[in-house]
Amino acid sequence: MPRWKKILYTLLVTAAAVAAGLTGWSFLHRPDTCAPGIERIGGECIGVDGTGYDFGTPEISAVARAIAQENEKIEGRPHVTVAMMMPLQSDKPALRRQMRSDLQGAYLGQLQANRGEGEPPALRLVLANPGRDYRRQAKVVDTLLRMAASDKDRLRAVTGFNLSLDTTEAAVRRLTAHQVPVLASRITGDRIANADGPDGMAEPRFPGLARIIPTNRDAAQALADFNGERGREDRKTVLVHDTRPDNYNESLAKAFSGIEEQGPPGPAAMPFQSPAIDEEGTTGNQFTQMANNICDSDADTVYFAGRALHLRLFALKLAQVGCRNRHYTIISGSDAASLRQDMKDKDWQQLRGADGRAKVTVQYAAPAHPDAWTTELAAWSRKWQAAHHRRPGADVLPQYLTEPEEALDGLRDLIQATRRQGTDLGSDPDLEDSRTMLVYDGLVTIGTALHQTQGGDAEAVPRLEDVGREWSQLQSRHRVRGTSGLICLTSGGNAYDKPMAVVELDPGPRGRGKLRFVGLGWPTGREQPRNCVIPSR
């Protein structure tokens, strides 16, 4: 065989071998998928979907399908995409039910934003699963950034964030650095927020970030406002806080420590360390020792900076301590809103004594409660009538109560309409835990910003930076009438003086306990001004 033929033959054989090797490598290293566009990583289904995929979580199957159906309905209308980014898988039933509540709020908010043909653009909603504790957020953010740059997807906002973690902060930081607007409806950690400088002159850490929920600092001030002297007597209070790195725990502990107290000093703060948000570890042993130490002090009010799982365990341990028939009040933050879902019959029994009286009551600052507006309006009206000797007319009722009440009535009507239409959401939305209300308000706020930015031009697609700049305009005349309260955003994108619903988990004399709304707390110490005109500082 001529030498040139041998060389050619060798090259052909080598090329075939390389091609075969590459094909084999590609086959062996092809991503493992859970569904089209959803990659299986470490046993989790990570990615973005708007076609009804439930990420292997049956509790959200029905509402995911409902969202997909709404997406199909608006396909022919001018629309943009909004992503709901939150962990969507868990082996814990309580967490899966919470996911369902969040997504029910997102779907109902999408419906409200899309009502009518005269206010484009409509919202196409997609679900983005960043994995447990947002550990795979970088991969999901990659996808969202591509969608923001895509003429087809036209992603214009990301919402949903529900855990104040370092990984959550990293996701928000990267999105906003690329001018993708973010609306946080359920994260209370102070670090994931922009500072409000004098007359709005502060440089934002997260340009394009808005929050419709008060920070932990604001929540602590609202609780202090509500409780008055009871929660400020140093001798009677003690701080119990989780030292595991967690934005929520850290900022809540700092906020509680910042409450100005009076009188002789009480017991020193008591730290504990949990292994994870959803794991008990040895916290039970730590809490037993703390409960004994608290029993030997004069403290009867405990400020608890920790997650709901550990709050429940601490409350039960405190109730177990036979401590001279004393009653304790545990005060905590917004994560406690999901506490009631985890309570079992025996837990309620444990929180009350043999005489049926409560040994421990848990009080927390909820971002919303469905009984807030009617209860507060009734109390305001009674006080006004006593002073004026006649019933108040509609023209004198405070709008910081009437407008949220009207918004909540609208949400209830929307829930009834979906039920009449036979739309399956997996369960009837439970407004008591505030999740559905907050996420609903978030989608309505996004819809309001998009409609105002777009200016009525049906063909125009709002620019990312224009949507981000619109947040600070949502105040005064352009305030958002939220079911959780009036949403008036500052120049830093923060909710100004947003009220907190002070709620108590009361075991009652028998059976399952109740979640009772007991009043409103205001971060500034007083109600929002008329028309929500934000004052200069």
Coordinates of C-alpha atoms in Angstrom, one line a residue:
M1 CA 0.0 0.0 0.0
P2 CA 1.4 3.4 -0.9
R3 CA 2.6 5.5 2.0
W4 CA 0.1 8.2 1.4
K5 CA -2.8 5.7 1.6
K6 CA -1.5 4.4 4.9
I7 CA -1.4 7.9 6.3
L8 CA -4.9 8.6 5.0
Y9 CA -6.2 5.3 6.4
T10 CA -4.7 6.1 9.8
L11 CA -6.2 9.6 9.8
L12 CA -9.7 8.2 9.0
V13 CA -9.5 5.5 11.7
T14 CA -8.3 8.1 14.2
A15 CA -11.1 10.5 13.2
A16 CA -13.7 7.8 13.6
A17 CA -12.4 6.8 17.0
V18 CA -12.4 10.4 18.2
A19 CA -16.0 10.8 16.8
A20 CA -17.1 7.7 18.5
G21 CA -15.5 8.7 21.7
L22 CA -17.1 12.2 21.7
T23 CA -20.5 10.6 20.9
G24 CA -20.1 8.2 23.8
W25 CA -18.9 11.0 26.1
S26 CA -21.9 13.1 25.1
F27 CA -24.3 10.2 25.8
L28 CA -22.7 9.4 29.1
H29 CA -22.6 13.1 30.2
R30 CA -26.0 14.1 28.9
P31 CA -27.8 16.0 31.7
D32 CA -30.3 13.9 33.6
T33 CA -33.7 15.7 33.3
C34 CA -36.9 15.6 35.3
A35 CA -38.8 17.3 32.5
P36 CA -38.0 19.3 29.4
G37 CA -35.7 22.1 30.6
I38 CA -35.6 20.8 34.2
E39 CA -32.3 19.2 35.2
R40 CA -32.0 16.6 38.0
I41 CA -29.1 17.7 40.3
G42 CA -28.4 15.9 43.6
G43 CA -31.9 14.4 43.6
E44 CA -33.6 17.7 43.0
C45 CA -35.4 19.0 39.9
I46 CA -33.8 22.4 39.2
G47 CA -35.0 24.9 36.6
V48 CA -37.8 27.1 35.3
D49 CA -41.1 26.0 33.9
G50 CA -44.5 27.6 33.0
T51 CA -46.2 24.6 31.4
G52 CA -47.7 23.0 34.6
Y53 CA -44.7 20.9 35.8
D54 CA -45.0 20.3 39.6
F55 CA -41.3 19.5 40.3
G56 CA -42.3 16.2 41.8
T57 CA -44.4 17.8 44.5
P58 CA -48.0 16.5 44.3
E59 CA -49.4 19.2 46.6
I60 CA -48.7 21.9 44.0
S61 CA -49.8 19.9 40.9
A62 CA -53.2 21.4 40.6
V63 CA -52.2 25.0 41.1
A64 CA -49.2 24.6 38.7
R65 CA -51.7 23.4 36.0
A66 CA -54.0 26.4 36.8
I67 CA -51.0 28.7 36.2
A68 CA -50.2 27.0 32.9
Q69 CA -53.8 27.3 31.8
E70 CA -53.8 31.1 32.5
N71 CA -50.5 31.3 30.6
E72 CA -52.2 29.7 27.6
K73 CA -55.1 32.1 27.8
I74 CA -53.0 35.2 27.5
E75 CA -50.6 33.8 24.9
G76 CA -52.3 35.8 22.1
R77 CA -52.3 39.1 24.2
P78 CA -49.3 41.4 24.7
H79 CA -47.5 39.9 27.7
V80 CA -44.3 39.7 29.7
T81 CA -43.0 37.0 32.0
V82 CA -42.7 37.0 35.8
A83 CA -40.8 34.3 37.6
M84 CA -41.8 32.9 41.0
M85 CA -38.5 31.7 42.5
M86 CA -38.6 29.6 45.6
P87 CA -37.8 26.0 46.7
L88 CA -40.5 23.7 45.3
Q89 CA -39.5 20.3 46.7
S90 CA -39.4 18.9 50.3
D91 CA -39.9 15.6 52.1
K92 CA -41.9 17.5 54.8
P93 CA -45.7 17.7 54.3
A94 CA -45.9 21.0 56.2
L95 CA -43.4 22.7 53.9
R96 CA -45.2 21.3 50.8
R97 CA -48.5 22.8 52.0
Q98 CA -46.7 26.1 52.5
M99 CA -45.5 25.9 48.9
R100 CA -49.1 25.4 47.8
S101 CA -50.3 28.4 49.7
D102 CA -47.6 30.6 48.1
L103 CA -48.4 29.4 44.6
Q104 CA -52.1 29.9 45.2
G105 CA -51.4 33.5 46.0
A106 CA -49.2 33.8 42.9
Y107 CA -52.0 32.3 40.6
L108 CA -54.7 34.5 42.1
G109 CA -52.4 37.6 41.8
Q110 CA -51.7 36.7 38.2
L111 CA -55.5 36.5 37.6
Q112 CA -56.1 39.9 39.2
A113 CA -53.3 41.5 37.2
N114 CA -54.6 40.0 33.9
R115 CA -58.2 41.0 34.4
G116 CA -59.6 42.9 31.5
E117 CA -58.3 43.6 28.0
G118 CA -57.6 47.2 28.4
E119 CA -54.4 47.2 30.6
P120 CA -51.6 45.4 28.8
P121 CA -49.2 43.7 29.3
A122 CA -50.6 40.5 30.8
L123 CA -48.5 38.4 33.1
R124 CA -47.1 35.0 32.1
L125 CA -46.0 33.3 35.3
V126 CA -43.2 30.7 35.5
L127 CA -42.1 28.6 38.4
A128 CA -38.3 28.6 39.2
N129 CA -37.0 26.0 41.6
P130 CA -33.5 26.9 43.0
G131 CA -33.4 23.8 45.2
R132 CA -33.4 23.4 49.0
D133 CA -32.3 26.5 50.8
Y134 CA -31.6 28.1 47.3
R135 CA -28.4 26.1 47.0
R136 CA -28.8 25.8 43.2
Q137 CA -29.8 29.4 42.7
A138 CA -26.8 30.2 40.4
K139 CA -28.0 27.8 37.8
V140 CA -31.6 29.2 37.9
V141 CA -30.4 32.8 37.8
D142 CA -28.4 31.9 34.7
T143 CA -31.7 30.8 33.1
L144 CA -33.6 33.9 34.3
L145 CA -31.0 36.2 32.9
R146 CA -31.3 34.6 29.5
M147 CA -35.0 35.0 29.7
A148 CA -34.7 38.7 30.6
A149 CA -32.6 39.2 27.4
S150 CA -34.9 37.1 25.2
D151 CA -37.4 38.8 22.9
K152 CA -39.6 35.7 23.3
D153 CA -39.7 35.4 27.1
R154 CA -39.4 39.1 28.0
L155 CA -38.8 38.4 31.7
R156 CA -39.5 41.6 33.6
A157 CA -39.6 40.7 37.3
V158 CA -38.7 38.0 39.7
T159 CA -40.6 37.4 42.9
G160 CA -41.3 34.6 45.4
F161 CA -38.3 34.7 47.6
N162 CA -39.4 33.2 50.9
L163 CA -36.2 32.6 53.0
S164 CA -33.7 35.2 54.2
L165 CA -30.5 33.2 53.5
D166 CA -27.0 34.0 52.2
T167 CA -28.0 32.1 49.0
T168 CA -31.1 34.1 48.6
E169 CA -29.1 37.3 49.0
A170 CA -26.7 36.1 46.3
A171 CA -29.5 35.5 43.9
V172 CA -31.1 38.9 44.5
R173 CA -27.7 40.6 44.2
R174 CA -26.9 39.0 40.9
L175 CA -30.4 39.6 39.4
T176 CA -30.4 43.2 40.4
A177 CA -26.8 43.7 39.2
H178 CA -28.1 42.8 35.7
Q179 CA -31.1 45.2 36.1
V180 CA -33.7 42.5 36.5
P181 CA -36.3 43.9 38.9
V182 CA -37.0 41.8 42.1
L183 CA -40.0 42.1 44.3
A184 CA -39.6 40.3 47.7
S185 CA -43.0 39.6 49.2
R186 CA -41.9 37.3 52.0
I187 CA -38.3 37.8 53.1
T188 CA -37.8 39.9 56.3
G189 CA -34.0 39.7 56.7
D190 CA -32.6 43.3 57.0
R191 CA -29.6 42.5 54.9
I192 CA -31.7 41.9 51.8
A193 CA -32.9 45.5 51.6
N194 CA -31.9 48.9 50.4
A195 CA -31.2 51.7 52.9
D196 CA -33.4 54.7 52.8
G197 CA -31.2 57.8 53.1
P198 CA -32.3 61.4 53.7
D199 CA -34.7 62.3 50.9
G200 CA -33.8 59.2 49.0
M201 CA -30.2 60.0 48.5
A202 CA -28.7 56.7 49.6
E203 CA -27.1 54.5 47.0
P204 CA -29.1 51.2 46.7
R205 CA -27.2 48.0 47.4
F206 CA -29.7 46.2 45.2
P207 CA -30.9 48.5 42.4
G208 CA -34.3 47.5 41.3
L209 CA -35.3 45.7 44.5
A210 CA -38.7 46.3 46.2
R211 CA -40.1 44.7 49.3
I212 CA -43.7 44.7 50.4
I213 CA -43.0 43.2 53.8
P214 CA -41.4 45.0 56.7
T215 CA -37.9 44.1 57.7
N216 CA -37.3 42.3 61.0
R217 CA -36.2 45.6 62.5
D218 CA -39.6 47.1 61.6
A219 CA -41.4 44.1 62.9
A220 CA -39.6 44.3 66.3
Q221 CA -40.5 48.0 66.5
A222 CA -44.1 47.2 65.6
L223 CA -44.3 44.6 68.4
A224 CA -42.7 47.0 70.8
D225 CA -45.3 49.6 69.8
F226 CA -48.1 47.1 70.3
N227 CA -46.9 45.7 73.7
G228 CA -46.0 49.0 75.3
E229 CA -44.3 48.7 78.7
R230 CA -44.9 44.9 79.0
G231 CA -42.3 44.1 76.4
R232 CA -39.8 46.7 77.6
E233 CA -39.3 45.8 81.2
D234 CA -35.7 44.4 81.2
R235 CA -36.1 42.3 84.3
K236 CA -39.1 40.5 82.8
T237 CA -37.7 39.7 79.3
V238 CA -35.0 37.4 77.9
L239 CA -33.7 36.8 74.4
V240 CA -33.4 33.3 73.0
H241 CA -31.6 33.2 69.6
D242 CA -30.3 30.8 67.1
T243 CA -26.6 31.3 66.2
R244 CA -26.7 29.2 63.1
P245 CA -25.8 31.5 60.2
D246 CA -29.1 32.6 58.8
N247 CA -30.1 36.1 57.7
Y248 CA -33.5 35.9 59.3
N249 CA -32.3 34.7 62.7
E250 CA -29.4 37.2 62.8
S251 CA -31.5 40.2 61.9
L252 CA -34.3 39.3 64.2
A253 CA -32.0 38.8 67.1
K254 CA -30.4 42.2 66.4
A255 CA -33.8 43.8 66.1
F256 CA -35.0 42.4 69.4
S257 CA -31.8 43.4 71.1
G258 CA -32.4 47.0 69.8
I259 CA -35.7 47.4 71.7
E260 CA -35.1 50.0 74.4
E261 CA -35.8 48.4 77.7
Q262 CA -36.3 49.9 81.2
G263 CA -35.6 49.0 84.8
P264 CA -33.2 46.6 86.4
P265 CA -31.4 44.1 84.1
G266 CA -32.9 40.7 83.4
P267 CA -31.3 37.4 82.4
A268 CA -28.6 37.4 79.8
A269 CA -29.4 36.3 76.2
M270 CA -29.5 32.6 75.7
P271 CA -28.0 31.3 72.4
F272 CA -28.6 27.9 70.8
Q273 CA -27.5 26.4 67.5
S274 CA -29.8 24.4 65.2
P275 CA -28.4 22.2 62.4
A276 CA -30.7 23.6 59.7
I277 CA -34.0 25.4 59.1
D278 CA -36.0 22.1 59.0
E279 CA -34.0 19.9 61.4
E280 CA -34.2 19.7 65.2
G281 CA -30.8 18.2 66.0
T282 CA -30.0 18.6 69.7
T283 CA -32.1 21.7 70.2
G284 CA -34.5 19.9 72.4
N285 CA -31.8 19.3 75.0
Q286 CA -30.6 22.9 74.8
F287 CA -34.2 24.1 75.2
T288 CA -34.8 22.0 78.3
Q289 CA -31.8 23.6 80.0
M290 CA -32.9 27.1 78.9
A291 CA -36.4 26.5 80.2
N292 CA -35.1 25.6 83.6
N293 CA -32.9 28.7 83.7
I294 CA -35.8 31.0 82.6
C295 CA -37.9 29.4 85.3
D296 CA -35.4 30.5 88.0
S297 CA -35.5 34.1 86.7
D298 CA -38.2 36.7 86.9
A299 CA -38.6 36.7 83.1
D300 CA -42.1 35.9 81.7
T301 CA -41.6 37.3 78.2
V302 CA -39.2 35.6 75.8
Y303 CA -38.1 37.2 72.5
F304 CA -37.3 34.2 70.3
A305 CA -35.1 34.7 67.2
G306 CA -35.3 31.4 65.3
R307 CA -37.3 29.4 62.8
A308 CA -40.8 28.1 63.3
L309 CA -39.7 24.4 63.7
H310 CA -37.5 25.4 66.6
L311 CA -40.0 27.8 68.0
R312 CA -42.6 25.1 68.3
L313 CA -40.1 22.8 70.2
F314 CA -39.0 25.6 72.5
A315 CA -42.6 26.5 73.4
L316 CA -43.3 22.8 74.2
K317 CA -40.2 22.5 76.4
L318 CA -41.0 25.8 78.2
A319 CA -44.5 24.4 78.9
Q320 CA -43.1 21.2 80.3
V321 CA -41.2 23.0 83.1
G322 CA -43.2 23.0 86.3
C323 CA -42.6 26.6 87.2
R324 CA -44.9 27.8 89.9
N325 CA -47.9 27.9 87.6
R326 CA -46.4 30.9 85.7
H327 CA -47.6 32.0 82.2
Y328 CA -45.1 32.8 79.5
T329 CA -45.4 34.8 76.4
I330 CA -43.0 34.0 73.5
I331 CA -42.7 36.8 71.0
S332 CA -41.2 36.0 67.6
G333 CA -41.1 37.1 63.9
S334 CA -43.0 36.4 60.7
D335 CA -41.6 32.8 60.2
A336 CA -44.0 31.8 63.0
A337 CA -46.9 32.4 60.7
S338 CA -46.6 28.7 59.6
L339 CA -46.4 27.4 63.2
R340 CA -50.1 26.4 63.6
Q341 CA -49.8 24.0 60.6
D342 CA -47.2 22.0 62.5
M343 CA -49.1 21.8 65.8
K344 CA -50.6 18.4 66.7
D345 CA -53.4 17.7 69.2
K346 CA -51.0 16.6 71.9
D347 CA -49.0 19.8 71.4
W348 CA -52.0 22.0 72.2
Q349 CA -52.7 19.9 75.3
Q350 CA -49.1 20.3 76.4
L351 CA -49.3 24.1 76.1
R352 CA -52.1 24.3 78.6
G353 CA -52.2 23.2 82.2
A354 CA -54.5 20.7 83.9
D355 CA -56.9 23.6 84.8
G356 CA -57.2 24.4 81.0
R357 CA -55.4 27.7 81.3
A358 CA -52.5 28.5 78.9
K359 CA -49.0 27.9 80.2
V360 CA -47.4 29.4 77.1
T361 CA -48.8 31.8 74.5
V362 CA -46.9 32.5 71.3
Q363 CA -47.2 36.0 69.9
Y364 CA -45.7 37.0 66.6
A365 CA -45.7 39.8 64.0
A366 CA -47.5 38.4 61.0
P367 CA -47.2 40.3 57.7
A368 CA -51.0 39.9 57.3
H369 CA -54.1 38.3 58.8
P370 CA -57.6 38.0 57.3
D371 CA -59.4 39.3 60.5
A372 CA -57.2 42.4 60.8
W373 CA -59.3 45.0 58.9
T374 CA -62.8 44.2 60.1
T375 CA -61.6 43.9 63.7
E376 CA -59.7 47.2 63.6
L377 CA -62.4 49.0 61.8
A378 CA -65.0 47.9 64.4
A379 CA -62.7 49.1 67.2
W380 CA -62.0 52.4 65.5
S381 CA -65.7 53.0 64.9
R382 CA -66.6 52.3 68.5
K383 CA -64.0 54.7 69.7
W384 CA -65.1 57.4 67.2
Q385 CA -68.8 56.9 68.1
A386 CA -68.0 57.3 71.8
A387 CA -66.3 60.6 71.2
H388 CA -68.9 62.0 68.7
H389 CA -72.1 60.3 69.9
R390 CA -73.0 59.1 66.4
R391 CA -71.9 56.5 63.9
P392 CA -69.0 57.4 61.6
G393 CA -69.8 58.0 58.0
A394 CA -67.8 56.4 55.2
D395 CA -66.1 59.7 54.6
V396 CA -64.3 59.7 58.0
L397 CA -63.3 56.1 58.1
P398 CA -59.5 55.7 57.9
Q399 CA -58.3 54.6 54.5
Y400 CA -55.4 52.6 56.0
L401 CA -58.1 50.2 57.2
T402 CA -60.9 50.6 54.6
E403 CA -58.8 50.2 51.4
P404 CA -57.1 46.9 52.6
E405 CA -60.5 45.6 53.6
E406 CA -61.8 46.3 50.1
A407 CA -58.7 44.6 48.6
L408 CA -59.3 41.5 50.9
D409 CA -62.9 41.4 49.9
G410 CA -61.8 41.4 46.3
L411 CA -59.4 38.5 46.9
R412 CA -62.2 36.5 48.5
D413 CA -64.5 37.2 45.6
L414 CA -61.7 36.0 43.2
I415 CA -61.4 32.8 45.2
Q416 CA -65.1 32.2 45.0
A417 CA -65.0 32.9 41.2
T418 CA -62.3 30.3 40.7
R419 CA -64.3 27.8 42.7
R420 CA -67.4 28.4 40.7
Q421 CA -65.5 28.0 37.5
G422 CA -64.2 24.6 38.7
T423 CA -60.6 25.7 38.9
D424 CA -58.7 23.2 41.0
L425 CA -56.0 24.8 43.3
G426 CA -55.3 21.6 45.3
S427 CA -57.2 23.0 48.3
D428 CA -59.2 26.0 49.4
P429 CA -56.7 28.8 50.0
D430 CA -56.1 29.3 53.7
L431 CA -55.6 33.0 54.3
E432 CA -54.8 32.6 58.0
D433 CA -51.1 31.9 57.5
S434 CA -50.7 35.1 55.5
R435 CA -48.7 33.4 52.7
T436 CA -51.5 33.5 50.0
M437 CA -52.3 37.2 50.9
L438 CA -48.6 38.4 50.7
V439 CA -47.8 36.6 47.4
Y440 CA -51.0 37.8 45.9
D441 CA -50.2 41.4 46.9
G442 CA -46.7 40.9 45.3
L443 CA -48.1 39.9 41.9
V444 CA -50.7 42.8 42.1
T445 CA -47.8 45.2 42.8
I446 CA -45.8 43.9 39.9
G447 CA -48.8 44.2 37.6
T448 CA -49.4 47.7 38.8
A449 CA -45.8 48.7 38.1
L450 CA -45.8 47.1 34.7
H451 CA -49.0 48.7 33.6
Q452 CA -47.9 52.2 34.7
T453 CA -44.4 51.7 33.1
Q454 CA -46.0 50.6 29.8
G455 CA -48.3 53.6 29.7
G456 CA -51.2 52.0 27.8
D457 CA -49.2 51.2 24.7
A458 CA -50.3 47.7 23.9
E459 CA -47.3 47.0 21.7
A460 CA -44.6 48.4 23.9
V461 CA -42.5 46.1 26.1
P462 CA -41.3 47.8 29.3
R463 CA -37.6 48.0 29.7
L464 CA -36.0 46.2 32.7
E465 CA -34.6 49.4 34.2
D466 CA -37.9 51.2 33.8
V467 CA -39.7 48.6 35.8
G468 CA -37.1 48.8 38.5
R469 CA -37.4 52.5 38.7
E470 CA -41.2 52.3 38.9
W471 CA -41.2 50.8 42.4
S472 CA -40.5 54.1 44.2
Q473 CA -43.4 55.7 42.3
L474 CA -45.9 53.4 44.0
Q475 CA -46.9 55.7 46.8
S476 CA -49.3 58.5 47.5
R477 CA -51.8 58.6 44.6
H478 CA -50.2 55.4 43.1
R479 CA -50.2 53.4 46.3
V480 CA -51.1 49.8 46.0
R481 CA -54.2 48.7 47.9
G482 CA -52.9 45.4 49.3
T483 CA -54.8 42.8 51.2
S484 CA -52.0 43.0 53.8
G485 CA -52.1 46.8 54.0
L486 CA -51.4 49.8 52.0
I487 CA -48.2 49.3 50.0
C488 CA -46.3 52.6 49.7
L489 CA -42.7 52.2 48.5
T490 CA -39.9 54.5 49.5
S491 CA -37.0 55.6 47.2
G492 CA -35.2 52.5 48.4
G493 CA -38.1 50.2 47.5
N494 CA -39.1 49.5 51.1
A495 CA -42.7 49.4 52.3
Y496 CA -43.2 52.6 54.4
D497 CA -44.7 52.0 57.9
K498 CA -46.4 48.8 56.7
P499 CA -48.6 47.5 59.6
M500 CA -47.8 44.1 61.2
A501 CA -50.7 42.0 62.3
V502 CA -50.0 40.9 65.9
V503 CA -51.2 37.4 66.2
E504 CA -51.3 35.0 69.2
L505 CA -51.3 31.2 69.1
D506 CA -53.6 30.6 72.0
P507 CA -54.0 26.9 73.2
G508 CA -57.5 27.7 74.7
P509 CA -59.1 25.5 77.4
R510 CA -59.6 22.4 75.3
G511 CA -59.1 20.8 71.8
R512 CA -57.1 22.5 69.1
G513 CA -56.0 26.0 69.9
K514 CA -56.7 29.1 67.9
L515 CA -54.8 31.7 65.9
R516 CA -56.2 35.0 67.2
F517 CA -55.6 38.4 65.7
V518 CA -55.1 40.8 68.6
G519 CA -54.2 44.1 67.0
L520 CA -52.0 46.1 64.6
G521 CA -48.4 47.2 65.3
W522 CA -46.9 50.1 63.4
P523 CA -43.1 50.3 62.8
T524 CA -43.1 54.1 63.2
G525 CA -45.4 54.0 66.3
R526 CA -48.3 55.5 64.5
E527 CA -50.6 54.8 61.5
Q528 CA -49.7 55.6 57.9
P529 CA -50.4 59.2 56.9
R530 CA -53.4 60.0 54.7
N531 CA -53.0 58.9 51.1
C532 CA -49.7 57.3 52.2
V533 CA -47.7 60.4 51.4
I534 CA -44.2 59.4 52.6
P535 CA -42.6 62.2 54.7
S536 CA -39.0 63.3 54.2
R537 CA -36.6 62.4 56.9

